[in-house]
Structures are given as structure tokens and as C-alpha cells.
């Protein structure tokens, strides 16, 4: 089997272990594992394997009177909160046989229980099996606990997400301060690049080690010896952990295939993450349609248009929503891949083409129309299927994707997307012509502008936060400043904080993002003091964003200033890294750091001081994994594809990431996520 085929079949393979145990069982699964299953074939896989029911992993769920068997699938450590929920479910049920799968390996359970030595067997799992029997009320009942790395979600053949790690995000200066606070004066770190694994809080160590372990299991399955590289401090920790992974050492001796894996920190280029310049249909679908409950990536498609029901308060929510994950039909899968990486115009044309083709196959009375594709046109094609149950069933994947496209294109929030794009372009030009303080001043009138919200293209507070991230991510190289300028910037920041405080306290309702950031559920709970302090913390984080590339030598800028003939432009960091990797001269790049995995590599590095030793380079091998720590956008997936095909390197590139980003995810990850202490279920 080719390594690339192995990567595609590995996620399904990890689920086989779970499927072998679910016959006649009630399955309880947490959100992160459910999301992975969703992209691997969905609930149908479990039911086909004989599962009786699937329930949420929650203390409020239980098995029925006549359901003696339970299977739990969790992405967390089996202690604390996770153990309590399992105990609650078992206490309210009548189980005689329980199987627990965790995506966290046993070696990391030892670490979570402060055991530093490697013990024989799986003592932590054995102890938990005893607890399960205790909770079931009879030590003769059966309990099994095992590890299954069900963390991969294959969105396409070349792109995998790891939903279990969606809250991992590279650290910023504010996090460095929090780490240093707990250290003696003389042992404080000067920069994030100096931070080592042992100085991180245990929760983050467990997440990073679990991620490295899942990747190691993938390389084991495809029989591959990997060389790890990193760009950025968080990537450095993950790549180092993978390079020194205990199981990896044996694998590297005998693995027949070779690959490179390059980890890149998202915080090094947040301009690309929050920008609206992507010209991508899926970016818009993800941004305007509501998310599937409990999911980080997929959205809800309203299926009402496939019926003759009218849209009223009574019909709301009576139909299960459609979604983007279409595992059953090859045609729908191909259409999804096109939508994900093509430009918007091509994607919309392809959606129309597939709908027309499906209607023709079913002999439905389709009216062909050329020219611009509109949402109304797509809807009219979809509605042709509603009277034919067979046709509906055969083409349900394509119909769901068609409806997703139509519902996004006619969504009332879409004009705001264009308004944000126009403003980003203005800010980008202004950054070259004036200093940061002047550019920030341009945001003041928008914050103060009419708060009535009647104009659909008027920017919301969420949009303003996204614009602030955009500005600070390019600010440093666009307008380098001295001490005087910094004071001026500080003065304008205080004005912005004042204006935003006023605007927030006058809101009639708070968006989910603002509820997360402020920690309150409604504007009536917001005091001026609390809002002011939340915003001060936010600007402190933003200042850290502007310094994220300080340690880089070649990739220190994502901004090309105007030269009079051409406008100032944004230069994606990802493109710069890939062009460096595939440069025909195989130049050594100081910013792409190779993480050695043992003594031999260290000796090579030592010898290279005295004699010519070729250091490993990311383009050495026919397969290259790009792992974006903190998320990737659909338009960046297209960018990767374009750069790789331009360089005709013969290398196959597979992309992995912790999440598929929409612009509004970035303020969530920056301002309301505890990056140092991710939720590990304890």
C-alpha cells in the first residue's frame, strides 16, 4: 500500500477497533469523537456494526432497562470530570458489560497521574476497569478499557482535520508572562522560543503529547520514517515531541517509506486567517450558516426547500438539517472537494453543473440557463427533486451541497463580508502611508457610527474585532515605530477601548463570541468597569499578535509596501514557507528548524561544524505533510495546491490542521480560549 493510500484509510482503520465492540450496545460519545466519526461515515457506521443507540456523553443520559451493554468513546483523560460522567451514566443504567475507548494513550494517562516511570502493562486502564465493575454493582460483570486514536477527520483525500485538538492554539506574549510568573526571577524565559515542554501546564503537555502520539500512530500505520520540521514556538514543541516519541525510535529503524512533516504556527500569520480576500465559497458557507450543534467545522443546511412545507414558526426545526460531510456518494465528495479549493465562481458553476446533471439523469423537467449563477436558480433546480423520493435519495449529497451554496449566497449577512473586504483593503494601503496610530484612528468613526444595525452591510462588534486582528497582524512591518510612536499608539488604543466600551454597553444583545469574551450572557450584566478591563486584556493580546514574527529572519513580514506603481499587498506566510521549501537551490532556511530525533542526528549536527554534512531538508522526500497548528482557511488550501503545482517538484503534499477556520474563530481563539490550560476532561 502506498503511504498516501494509507493516510486515507488510516482514520477508518482507527474506528474498526470501536466498531468491533458496538454490537448490541448503547454508544455514548463526546463531541470531539462524534465530529471525527461524522467525517468518517457518520452514525451509519455504528448502526451497521450492530449498535442499538447513540447518545451524547452527558450525565443526563442513561441506558434503558433492557440495554445491558455500553460503549463509551471519549477524547479525554479517564479521571475527574470524564470519570464522573461515566459513573453517572452507569449509575442510572442497568449495564453488565462496559467498554471504554479513549483517544489518550496509556503512557499519557501515567503522566496525568504523575507517574514518571514506564510501568509494565496498562495499570491505569486496569484500575479503571475495576471502577467500572464497581459502578455496575458486580465485580463479575465485564469491563474493558482501551486506547483508540479516533482523532482524524478526512475532509478530502489531501486534507485531514483533528477535531480533538481544535482548541490548541500557539501561545502569545501574554501566555509567556503567565508562564514566567510562576518561575523564579533568574529562570524566566526571554521569549516563547525558549519555552520548553516541562515548563508548560500539565493540561497543555497532555494535549501536545496526545497529538504527537496520534501522528506517530499514523506514521506507524503507513510504515513511514518522518523528519520533523517546525516554524514557530508551538510547532517546535510539537515537532520535538514527535521526534522524541518513544515508539517512533523503533519505527524509524525499519520503516520502508520516508516523509517530511512541517509544523507551522497559525499566529505567525493571522492576516490570512481573518482576511475576507479568499474568494472562496466554503469560507462564506462556514461564516454565515449556523454550525451543527457540538461541531467545530460542519454547518446546518435547511432542508425545508426539499419539501412543500412553508417556512413558518411551526415548521422550524422539524426536519433534520443537511450538512457538508458527504461520505456516501463519490459525486458529492468530488463536488465538496471542488467547493473547498476552487475560486467561488468555479465552485458555484460546478454546483450548478452537478444539479443539472442529476436532474437530467432523473428525467426531471429542467430549464437550462447560462450566464451568472444565482441562489434562486440553484434553489429552483433543487426543488425539482422534491416530488420524487427515489431521485431525492440518490442525489441527497449533491442536493445538500447545492442548498448550502444557495443559502449562503442569499444570506442577509453576506453584504457584511464585502464590507469587511473593502475595509481591509483600505487599511492595508493606509498602513503603508501612515503610522499605526493613524490607521487605528480610522476605526473610531466605524465604532461610533450608528448602532441601530439597520444597514445589512454595517459592521458588527464581531467584525470590528476581526479587523483589529487584521491590522495588528501586519502592523509591525508596515509601520515600525519608536518610543514616541508607541505612546501615540497607546493613546489611540485607549480611545478605541473607550469607544468600544460605550458601544458594548449599549448593545441590546450579545453575540455568542461577545458572550464568550466578556463572560456574561446579556448586556444587562455588563458594567462599564468589567467591559473596560476585558478590552484592556484584549489589546494586550493584540500587541502580542504584532510581535509574533519577531524571532523570524526570512519570514518576518507578510506585507509588501506600495512602490508607486503597485498597491501594497498581503504576502501569505504559507506561500513564503512553501516557496522556500521547494526552491530549486535547496537553500537552508534558518526559520524552518529541523527537530532531531536522537543521538545520530545530534552527532551529525556536531560533525557539521568540522565537515560538510547535508542537513535534512523538507523537500528531501516524495511525501510532505504540512501541519498548521491553530487552523487553516479554505483559500489557503487552494494556495498550497497552486504553489505545489507551480514548482512541479514531484512531491506530494498532504495538509493537516486542528480546525478549518472562519474569520470569527480567530477572536475566539485569541480572546476567550485558555491556551495554556485546554480542556482535557479532568
XYZ file of C-alpha atoms in Angstrom:
682
model
C 0.000 0.000 0.000
C 1.301 3.466 -0.895
C 1.772 5.822 2.080
C -0.792 8.262 0.571
C -3.410 5.470 0.354
C -2.546 4.552 3.932
C -3.175 8.115 5.125
C -6.631 7.982 3.549
C -7.550 4.605 5.041
C -5.999 5.181 8.498
C -8.909 7.195 10.033
C -11.368 4.413 9.075
C -8.929 1.842 10.435
C -8.851 3.543 13.863
C -12.661 3.232 14.045
C -12.544 -0.538 13.269
C -11.482 -1.243 16.847
C -14.550 0.641 18.147
C -16.895 -0.953 15.590
C -15.793 -4.443 16.662
C -17.228 -3.768 20.143
C -20.529 -1.942 19.493
C -22.781 -4.898 18.632
C -25.998 -4.701 20.725
C -24.552 -1.746 22.684
C -25.708 1.770 23.532
C -22.859 4.063 22.420
C -22.058 7.240 24.403
C -19.725 9.587 22.552
C -18.285 13.030 23.270
C -18.498 15.895 20.745
C -14.912 15.683 19.506
C -15.124 11.964 18.702
C -18.596 12.472 17.157
C -17.119 15.061 14.829
C -14.366 12.676 13.755
C -16.978 9.925 13.147
C -19.127 12.427 11.200
C -16.399 12.797 8.532
C -15.608 9.049 8.528
C -19.063 7.775 7.579
C -21.240 9.032 10.426
C -23.660 7.210 12.724
C -24.493 4.747 9.911
C -21.132 3.020 10.609
C -22.144 2.254 14.196
C -25.655 1.088 13.307
C -24.308 -1.168 10.530
C -21.945 -2.689 13.106
C -24.951 -3.525 15.314
C -25.180 -0.595 17.749
C -28.636 -0.171 19.312
C -28.477 3.539 20.003
C -26.067 6.504 20.043
C -26.275 9.084 22.813
C -24.425 12.181 23.893
C -21.697 11.716 26.500
C -23.531 13.502 29.306
C -24.584 12.899 32.932
C -28.189 13.419 31.809
C -28.165 10.324 29.565
C -28.515 6.648 30.507
C -29.213 3.202 29.055
C -32.685 1.617 29.090
C -33.982 -1.248 31.237
C -33.241 -3.842 28.534
C -29.843 -2.475 27.419
C -27.098 -4.402 29.248
C -24.123 -3.258 27.155
C -22.491 0.183 26.822
C -19.583 1.532 24.777
C -18.055 4.913 25.696
C -15.875 6.818 23.192
C -14.088 9.870 24.644
C -11.240 12.181 23.647
C -10.189 12.910 27.234
C -8.213 11.531 30.166
C -10.146 8.970 32.249
C -10.251 10.892 35.510
C -12.019 13.854 37.101
C -14.974 15.162 35.078
C -14.822 12.370 32.447
C -14.843 9.632 35.102
C -17.732 11.376 36.909
C -19.876 11.421 33.744
C -19.181 7.715 33.056
C -20.084 6.927 36.683
C -23.326 8.957 36.424
C -24.409 7.215 33.213
C -23.659 3.739 34.634
C -25.425 4.519 37.949
C -28.685 5.340 36.148
C -28.466 2.305 33.823
C -28.520 -1.495 34.099
C -25.246 -2.353 32.369
C -23.440 -5.648 32.778
C -20.793 -5.051 30.135
C -18.952 -1.738 29.589
C -16.233 -0.884 27.079
C -14.419 2.465 27.279
C -12.307 3.846 24.413
C -10.141 6.912 24.967
C -8.076 8.722 22.337
C -5.462 9.445 25.037
C -2.826 6.649 25.150
C -1.955 4.812 28.367
C 1.538 6.366 28.575
C -0.098 9.818 28.803
C -2.551 8.555 31.458
C 0.539 7.724 33.538
C 1.746 11.316 33.104
C -1.734 12.630 34.060
C -1.466 10.584 37.264
C 2.079 11.911 37.968
C 3.754 8.542 37.303
C 7.118 9.177 35.641
C 8.383 5.606 35.196
C 7.206 3.342 32.413
C 5.226 0.528 34.030
C 4.523 -2.950 32.691
C 1.091 -3.465 31.141
C -1.691 -0.872 31.431
C -2.210 -0.366 35.193
C -4.270 2.863 34.854
C -6.687 1.159 32.431
C -6.826 -1.953 34.665
C -7.753 0.178 37.694
C -10.448 1.933 35.671
C -11.888 -1.454 34.637
C -12.264 -2.299 38.327
C -14.028 1.017 38.947
C -16.441 0.277 36.074
C -17.375 -3.074 37.653
C -17.814 -1.337 40.996
C -20.169 1.242 39.432
C -22.123 -1.503 37.618
C -22.579 -3.106 41.042
C -20.964 -6.520 40.463
C -17.238 -7.323 40.209
C -18.100 -10.316 37.969
C -19.525 -8.081 35.236
C -17.280 -7.353 32.232
C -15.342 -4.125 31.742
C -12.737 -3.243 29.115
C -10.707 -0.030 28.743
C -8.520 0.656 25.728
C -6.924 3.331 23.581
C -8.112 4.116 20.030
C -6.708 7.179 18.192
C -10.064 8.133 16.588
C -8.980 11.752 16.137
C -8.651 12.096 12.351
C -11.393 13.579 10.170
C -10.620 13.237 6.440
C -12.310 16.267 4.814
C -10.779 15.352 1.438
C -8.102 12.935 0.229
C -5.411 15.593 0.714
C -6.737 17.308 3.838
C -7.336 15.947 7.359
C -8.601 17.734 10.447
C -8.055 16.653 14.055
C -11.191 17.903 15.881
C -9.956 16.627 19.262
C -7.269 19.347 19.148
C -9.407 22.204 17.807
C -8.697 24.364 20.875
C -4.898 24.065 20.582
C -3.584 27.469 19.556
C 0.005 28.796 19.532
C 0.968 30.788 22.620
C 1.393 34.571 22.657
C 3.322 37.062 24.818
C 0.515 37.204 27.434
C 0.888 33.420 27.871
C 4.671 33.783 28.254
C 4.063 36.286 31.071
C 1.712 33.793 32.760
C 4.385 31.041 32.491
C 7.126 33.364 33.826
C 5.004 34.498 36.786
C 5.326 31.017 38.295
C 9.112 30.840 37.784
C 11.946 32.292 39.911
C 13.370 35.597 38.595
C 16.612 34.072 37.269
C 14.870 31.219 35.427
C 12.367 33.288 33.453
C 12.183 32.815 29.683
C 13.237 35.674 27.415
C 10.982 34.634 24.532
C 8.422 31.979 23.541
C 11.140 30.202 21.531
C 12.941 29.416 24.825
C 9.924 27.753 26.459
C 10.370 24.003 26.905
C 7.808 21.238 27.305
C 8.330 20.786 31.070
C 7.555 24.421 31.860
C 4.058 24.183 30.342
C 0.972 23.450 32.491
C 0.185 19.680 32.620
C -3.063 20.130 30.597
C -1.179 21.558 27.609
C 1.598 18.963 27.914
C -1.048 16.215 27.767
C -2.663 17.759 24.647
C 0.677 18.138 22.835
C 1.818 14.611 23.745
C -1.561 13.164 22.654
C -1.276 14.970 19.306
C 2.284 13.709 18.765
C 1.156 10.195 19.705
C -1.749 10.267 17.178
C 0.629 11.396 14.399
C 3.130 8.713 15.392
C 0.356 6.080 15.134
C -0.414 7.337 11.606
C 3.254 7.078 10.545
C 3.409 3.611 12.110
C 0.375 2.516 10.069
C 1.807 3.801 6.755
C 5.274 2.389 7.536
C 6.979 5.765 7.327
C 10.036 7.331 8.893
C 9.384 11.055 9.206
C 11.720 14.029 9.525
C 10.093 16.751 11.645
C 10.482 20.471 10.962
C 8.913 23.489 12.625
C 8.200 27.175 12.051
C 7.244 28.910 15.306
C 7.447 28.157 19.058
C 4.360 25.930 19.477
C 5.245 23.950 16.337
C 8.728 23.491 17.758
C 7.315 21.852 20.898
C 5.018 19.521 18.909
C 7.711 18.596 16.353
C 10.214 17.961 19.175
C 7.693 15.748 20.956
C 7.052 13.743 17.765
C 10.799 13.436 17.047
C 11.482 12.031 20.526
C 8.332 9.879 20.772
C 9.315 6.522 22.378
C 7.576 4.292 19.782
C 8.954 6.368 16.918
C 12.550 5.328 17.564
C 11.894 1.672 16.699
C 9.756 2.606 13.717
C 12.473 4.796 12.236
C 14.906 1.879 12.156
C 12.736 -0.337 9.969
C 10.160 1.869 8.170
C 10.335 1.376 4.370
C 8.957 4.850 3.429
C 10.157 8.372 4.156
C 8.293 11.654 4.566
C 8.795 15.163 5.930
C 6.354 16.888 8.260
C 6.476 20.676 8.685
C 4.538 22.233 11.570
C 3.631 25.922 11.201
C 2.217 28.222 13.885
C -1.007 29.972 12.899
C -0.145 33.064 14.969
C 2.734 33.885 12.612
C 0.134 34.964 10.048
C -3.286 35.879 11.379
C -3.878 38.268 8.478
C -4.665 35.270 6.276
C -6.874 33.736 8.950
C -9.144 36.754 9.473
C -8.967 38.263 5.967
C -12.014 38.222 3.663
C -9.895 38.149 0.479
C -10.201 34.399 -0.097
C -12.739 34.374 -2.951
C -13.938 31.002 -1.707
C -17.486 29.650 -1.496
C -16.890 27.348 1.508
C -15.417 30.222 3.568
C -18.712 32.065 3.118
C -20.836 28.974 3.824
C -18.917 28.358 7.080
C -19.214 32.006 8.104
C -22.918 32.669 7.522
C -24.737 29.349 8.069
C -25.327 28.095 11.650
C -22.919 25.454 12.995
C -24.042 21.903 13.658
C -24.510 21.635 17.450
C -21.344 20.322 19.113
C -19.292 20.619 15.901
C -16.366 22.916 15.225
C -16.432 22.617 11.417
C -19.686 21.495 9.827
C -22.809 23.616 9.405
C -26.587 23.108 9.229
C -28.296 23.172 5.841
C -32.024 23.969 5.998
C -33.760 21.087 4.177
C -37.221 22.692 4.100
C -36.849 23.529 0.402
C -36.874 19.830 -0.416
C -40.469 19.689 0.832
C -43.687 21.600 0.046
C -43.817 22.998 3.577
C -43.881 26.766 4.013
C -41.298 28.447 6.209
C -43.221 29.337 9.398
C -42.580 29.235 13.139
C -44.317 25.820 13.245
C -42.068 24.214 10.619
C -38.827 25.459 12.203
C -36.650 22.577 13.340
C -38.986 19.748 12.308
C -36.548 18.496 9.655
C -33.077 17.195 10.468
C -30.531 19.586 8.932
C -28.302 18.683 5.995
C -24.517 19.153 6.196
C -21.282 19.391 4.172
C -19.863 15.960 5.109
C -21.000 13.648 2.308
C -19.341 10.261 2.756
C -21.820 8.076 0.859
C -21.680 9.431 -2.688
C -18.490 9.763 -4.756
C -20.090 12.534 -6.884
C -20.935 14.593 -3.795
C -17.431 14.023 -2.389
C -15.847 15.358 -5.588
C -18.193 18.339 -5.614
C -17.259 19.106 -1.987
C -13.529 18.988 -2.869
C -14.108 21.443 -5.727
C -16.127 23.775 -3.493
C -13.399 23.656 -0.850
C -10.414 24.574 -3.040
C -11.774 26.303 -6.171
C -12.449 30.010 -6.611
C -16.025 30.994 -5.816
C -17.109 31.442 -9.441
C -15.789 27.994 -10.476
C -17.309 26.369 -7.385
C -20.772 27.850 -7.987
C -20.645 26.810 -11.671
C -19.724 23.267 -10.613
C -22.633 23.159 -8.125
C -25.000 24.174 -10.957
C -23.455 21.628 -13.339
C -23.874 18.773 -10.843
C -27.504 19.724 -10.099
C -28.315 19.882 -13.821
C -26.614 16.531 -14.390
C -28.518 14.896 -11.508
C -31.850 16.315 -12.764
C -31.136 15.086 -16.314
C -30.345 11.585 -15.020
C -33.741 11.512 -13.304
C -35.540 12.991 -16.373
C -36.723 15.983 -14.362
C -38.066 18.986 -16.349
C -35.016 21.247 -16.071
C -34.863 24.693 -17.659
C -31.299 25.361 -18.752
C -29.952 28.877 -18.255
C -26.485 30.192 -18.960
C -24.765 33.246 -17.530
C -24.362 34.136 -13.868
C -25.398 31.514 -11.322
C -27.807 32.858 -8.710
C -29.092 31.451 -5.428
C -32.649 31.437 -6.838
C -31.530 29.396 -9.841
C -29.813 26.790 -7.636
C -32.918 26.575 -5.409
C -35.205 26.089 -8.412
C -33.033 23.160 -9.559
C -33.059 21.606 -6.065
C -36.851 21.932 -5.809
C -37.319 19.787 -8.929
C -36.376 16.784 -6.784
C -38.981 17.207 -4.066
C -41.707 15.149 -5.724
C -39.500 12.187 -6.497
C -38.438 10.269 -3.404
C -36.087 7.956 -5.345
C -34.304 10.886 -7.008
C -34.052 12.678 -3.677
C -32.444 9.690 -2.046
C -29.987 9.001 -4.899
C -28.723 12.580 -5.051
C -29.143 13.738 -1.449
C -25.410 14.563 -1.094
C -25.314 16.878 -4.113
C -28.658 18.421 -3.089
C -27.369 19.256 0.401
C -24.253 20.916 -1.035
C -26.401 22.770 -3.591
C -28.674 24.074 -0.837
C -25.677 25.085 1.303
C -24.343 27.155 -1.615
C -27.734 28.756 -2.316
C -28.445 29.552 1.347
C -25.022 31.171 1.778
C -25.290 33.228 -1.443
C -28.612 34.782 -0.442
C -27.833 35.143 3.268
C -28.535 38.609 4.705
C -25.121 38.669 6.439
C -23.222 38.289 3.153
C -23.050 42.051 2.309
C -21.028 42.463 5.534
C -18.400 40.107 4.075
C -17.848 42.523 1.167
C -17.859 45.495 3.545
C -15.102 43.843 5.623
C -13.097 43.068 2.480
C -13.327 46.692 1.295
C -12.219 47.950 4.691
C -9.271 45.516 4.873
C -8.042 46.776 1.500
C -8.258 50.377 2.696
C -6.410 49.556 5.921
C -3.672 47.694 4.035
C -2.985 50.757 1.837
C -3.243 53.135 4.809
C -0.672 51.117 6.791
C 1.967 51.922 4.197
C 1.148 55.635 4.070
C 0.838 56.412 7.772
C 1.700 55.032 11.197
C -0.309 52.536 13.249
C -1.921 55.218 15.424
C -3.344 56.974 12.360
C -4.662 53.690 10.963
C -6.322 52.764 14.257
C -7.947 56.205 14.323
C -9.769 55.256 11.113
C -11.628 52.582 13.080
C -13.026 55.107 15.578
C -15.805 56.500 13.358
C -16.975 52.963 12.482
C -17.168 52.006 16.157
C -19.063 55.204 16.945
C -21.255 55.026 13.812
C -24.987 54.465 14.156
C -25.586 51.472 16.384
C -29.034 50.865 15.031
C -27.839 47.939 12.893
C -30.440 48.633 10.201
C -27.950 48.573 7.326
C -27.107 44.964 6.438
C -23.552 45.924 5.399
C -22.872 47.761 8.671
C -20.048 46.205 10.669
C -20.926 44.463 13.942
C -18.664 44.435 17.026
C -17.563 40.898 16.000
C -16.467 42.286 12.605
C -14.571 45.106 14.314
C -12.631 42.594 16.450
C -11.717 40.696 13.287
C -10.493 43.960 11.665
C -8.384 44.782 14.736
C -6.664 41.371 14.489
C -6.072 42.052 10.769
C -4.413 45.411 11.492
C -2.218 44.199 14.366
C -1.082 41.131 12.426
C 0.531 43.308 9.710
C 1.168 46.443 11.768
C 4.751 45.922 12.873
C 6.427 45.707 9.470
C 4.024 48.151 7.816
C 4.698 50.898 10.344
C 7.736 50.311 12.553
C 7.645 52.759 15.459
C 9.898 54.261 18.108
C 9.078 55.178 21.714
C 7.200 58.370 20.736
C 5.059 56.498 18.233
C 4.303 53.812 20.809
C 2.959 56.451 23.203
C 0.788 57.816 20.406
C -0.498 54.296 19.634
C -1.257 53.756 23.324
C -3.271 56.981 23.392
C -5.357 55.900 20.367
C -5.799 52.403 21.863
C -7.292 53.995 24.961
C -9.690 55.978 22.761
C -10.685 52.736 20.987
C -11.221 50.994 24.336
C -13.459 53.886 25.419
C -15.483 53.826 22.189
C -15.840 50.012 22.241
C -16.872 50.072 25.925
C -19.612 52.558 25.098
C -20.765 50.548 22.090
C -20.789 47.239 24.003
C -22.696 48.581 26.994
C -25.329 49.981 24.624
C -25.848 46.686 22.771
C -29.360 45.220 23.012
C -27.971 41.673 22.781
C -24.559 39.989 22.768
C -23.360 37.625 20.037
C -22.066 34.184 21.177
C -18.495 35.457 20.595
C -19.033 38.526 22.806
C -20.655 36.360 25.481
C -17.522 34.168 25.498
C -15.112 37.114 25.614
C -16.967 39.068 28.311
C -18.077 36.021 30.300
C -21.665 37.290 30.595
C -24.806 36.173 28.770
C -26.578 39.524 28.272
C -25.794 43.254 28.007
C -27.722 43.972 31.217
C -24.937 42.147 33.148
C -22.179 44.253 31.549
C -20.774 47.013 33.735
C -18.527 49.728 32.312
C -15.642 48.624 34.591
C -15.871 44.955 33.563
C -16.107 45.812 29.839
C -13.150 48.187 30.136
C -10.943 45.572 31.789
C -11.926 42.862 29.236
C -10.981 45.235 26.391
C -7.665 46.178 28.039
C -6.732 42.481 28.168
C -7.796 42.156 24.558
C -5.464 44.940 23.397
C -2.623 43.402 25.392
C -3.175 40.154 23.431
C -3.291 42.133 20.156
C 0.094 43.722 20.938
C 1.446 40.179 21.298
C -0.001 39.340 17.858
C 2.038 42.191 16.330
C 5.252 40.692 17.789
C 4.565 37.050 16.806
C 7.136 37.100 13.953
C 9.905 38.910 15.878
C 12.094 35.782 16.089
C 11.918 35.017 12.346
C 14.718 36.013 9.956
C 13.377 35.251 6.446
C 9.642 35.215 7.144
C 9.433 38.298 9.359
C 6.961 40.120 7.085
C 3.631 39.333 5.403
C 3.388 42.826 3.899
C 4.720 44.193 0.621
C 4.594 48.015 0.628
C 3.366 50.015 -2.346
C 6.128 51.049 -4.789
C 4.112 53.777 -6.501
C 3.179 51.592 -9.471
C 1.641 48.754 -7.431
C -0.578 48.821 -4.360
C 0.572 47.435 -1.020
C -0.246 43.727 -0.791
C -0.537 40.941 1.753
C 2.077 38.202 1.245
C 0.901 34.929 2.840
C 3.460 33.368 5.169
C 2.386 29.915 3.990
C 3.329 30.816 0.424
C 6.722 32.113 1.559
C 7.445 28.910 3.522
C 6.431 26.647 0.618
C 8.470 28.650 -1.911
C 11.479 28.341 0.369
C 10.938 24.561 0.775
C 10.595 23.978 -2.970
C 13.330 26.406 -4.036
C 15.443 24.628 -6.670
C 18.693 25.525 -4.812
C 17.516 23.711 -1.656
C 18.672 26.675 0.413
C 18.998 26.225 4.122
C 16.361 28.309 5.842
C 17.031 29.372 9.449
C 13.278 29.726 10.156
C 12.409 26.123 9.202
C 14.011 24.276 12.089
C 14.790 20.554 11.878
C 13.926 18.666 15.068
C 16.391 15.842 15.597
C 15.122 12.556 16.958
C 18.157 11.039 18.633
C 21.886 10.765 19.145
C 22.769 10.084 15.478
C 21.116 13.322 14.413
C 22.873 15.233 17.178
C 26.222 13.737 16.135
C 25.545 14.753 12.512
C 24.840 18.285 13.687
C 28.043 18.250 15.755
C 30.174 16.955 12.867
C 28.730 19.575 10.533
C 30.872 22.120 12.420
C 34.031 20.394 11.132
C 32.997 18.789 7.848
C 30.289 19.098 5.213
C 27.238 17.163 6.339
C 23.995 17.664 4.444
C 21.289 18.511 6.882
C 17.807 17.103 6.317
C 15.628 19.366 4.153
C 11.798 19.295 3.980
C 11.914 18.627 0.212
C 14.120 15.516 0.596
C 11.234 13.042 0.450
C 8.413 12.315 -2.048
C 5.759 12.986 0.622
C 5.399 16.204 2.617
C 2.888 16.752 5.429
C 2.050 20.360 6.267
C 0.550 20.658 9.739
C -0.997 24.051 10.531
C -1.202 24.433 14.304
C -4.244 26.580 15.087
C -6.183 26.202 11.839
C -6.153 26.702 8.062
C -8.606 28.516 5.761
C -10.142 27.020 2.595
C -8.405 29.643 0.421
C -5.050 28.629 1.941
C -5.735 25.057 0.808
C -6.034 26.410 -2.738
C -2.851 28.456 -2.269
C -0.927 25.318 -1.196
C -2.196 23.446 -4.249
C -1.209 26.327 -6.583
C 2.314 26.750 -5.167
C 2.987 22.993 -5.291
C 1.820 22.697 -8.915
C 3.837 25.794 -9.969
C 7.050 24.296 -8.591
C 6.460 20.888 -10.248
C 8.619 19.354 -7.520
C 7.167 15.858 -7.781
C 6.481 15.992 -4.030
C 3.011 15.078 -2.863
C 1.714 17.462 -0.205
C -0.907 16.436 2.368
C -2.353 19.059 4.710
C -3.403 18.551 8.314
C -4.735 21.048 10.797
C -6.510 21.487 14.108
C -9.508 23.273 12.514
C -10.919 24.732 9.299
C -11.035 28.447 10.070
C -13.723 31.066 9.569
C -12.652 34.676 10.339
C -14.716 34.800 13.568
C -12.855 31.751 15.002
C -9.700 33.836 15.477
C -11.083 36.311 18.071
C -12.484 33.247 19.910
C -9.058 31.547 19.949
C -7.248 34.774 20.892
C -9.539 36.385 23.445
C -11.698 33.687 25.041
C -9.652 30.470 24.942
C -7.382 29.425 27.797
C -4.451 28.470 25.570
C -2.303 27.269 28.494
C -4.978 25.017 30.002
C -7.031 23.262 27.295
C -9.959 21.123 28.456
C -8.674 17.560 28.847
C -11.832 16.381 30.602
C -10.328 16.343 34.102
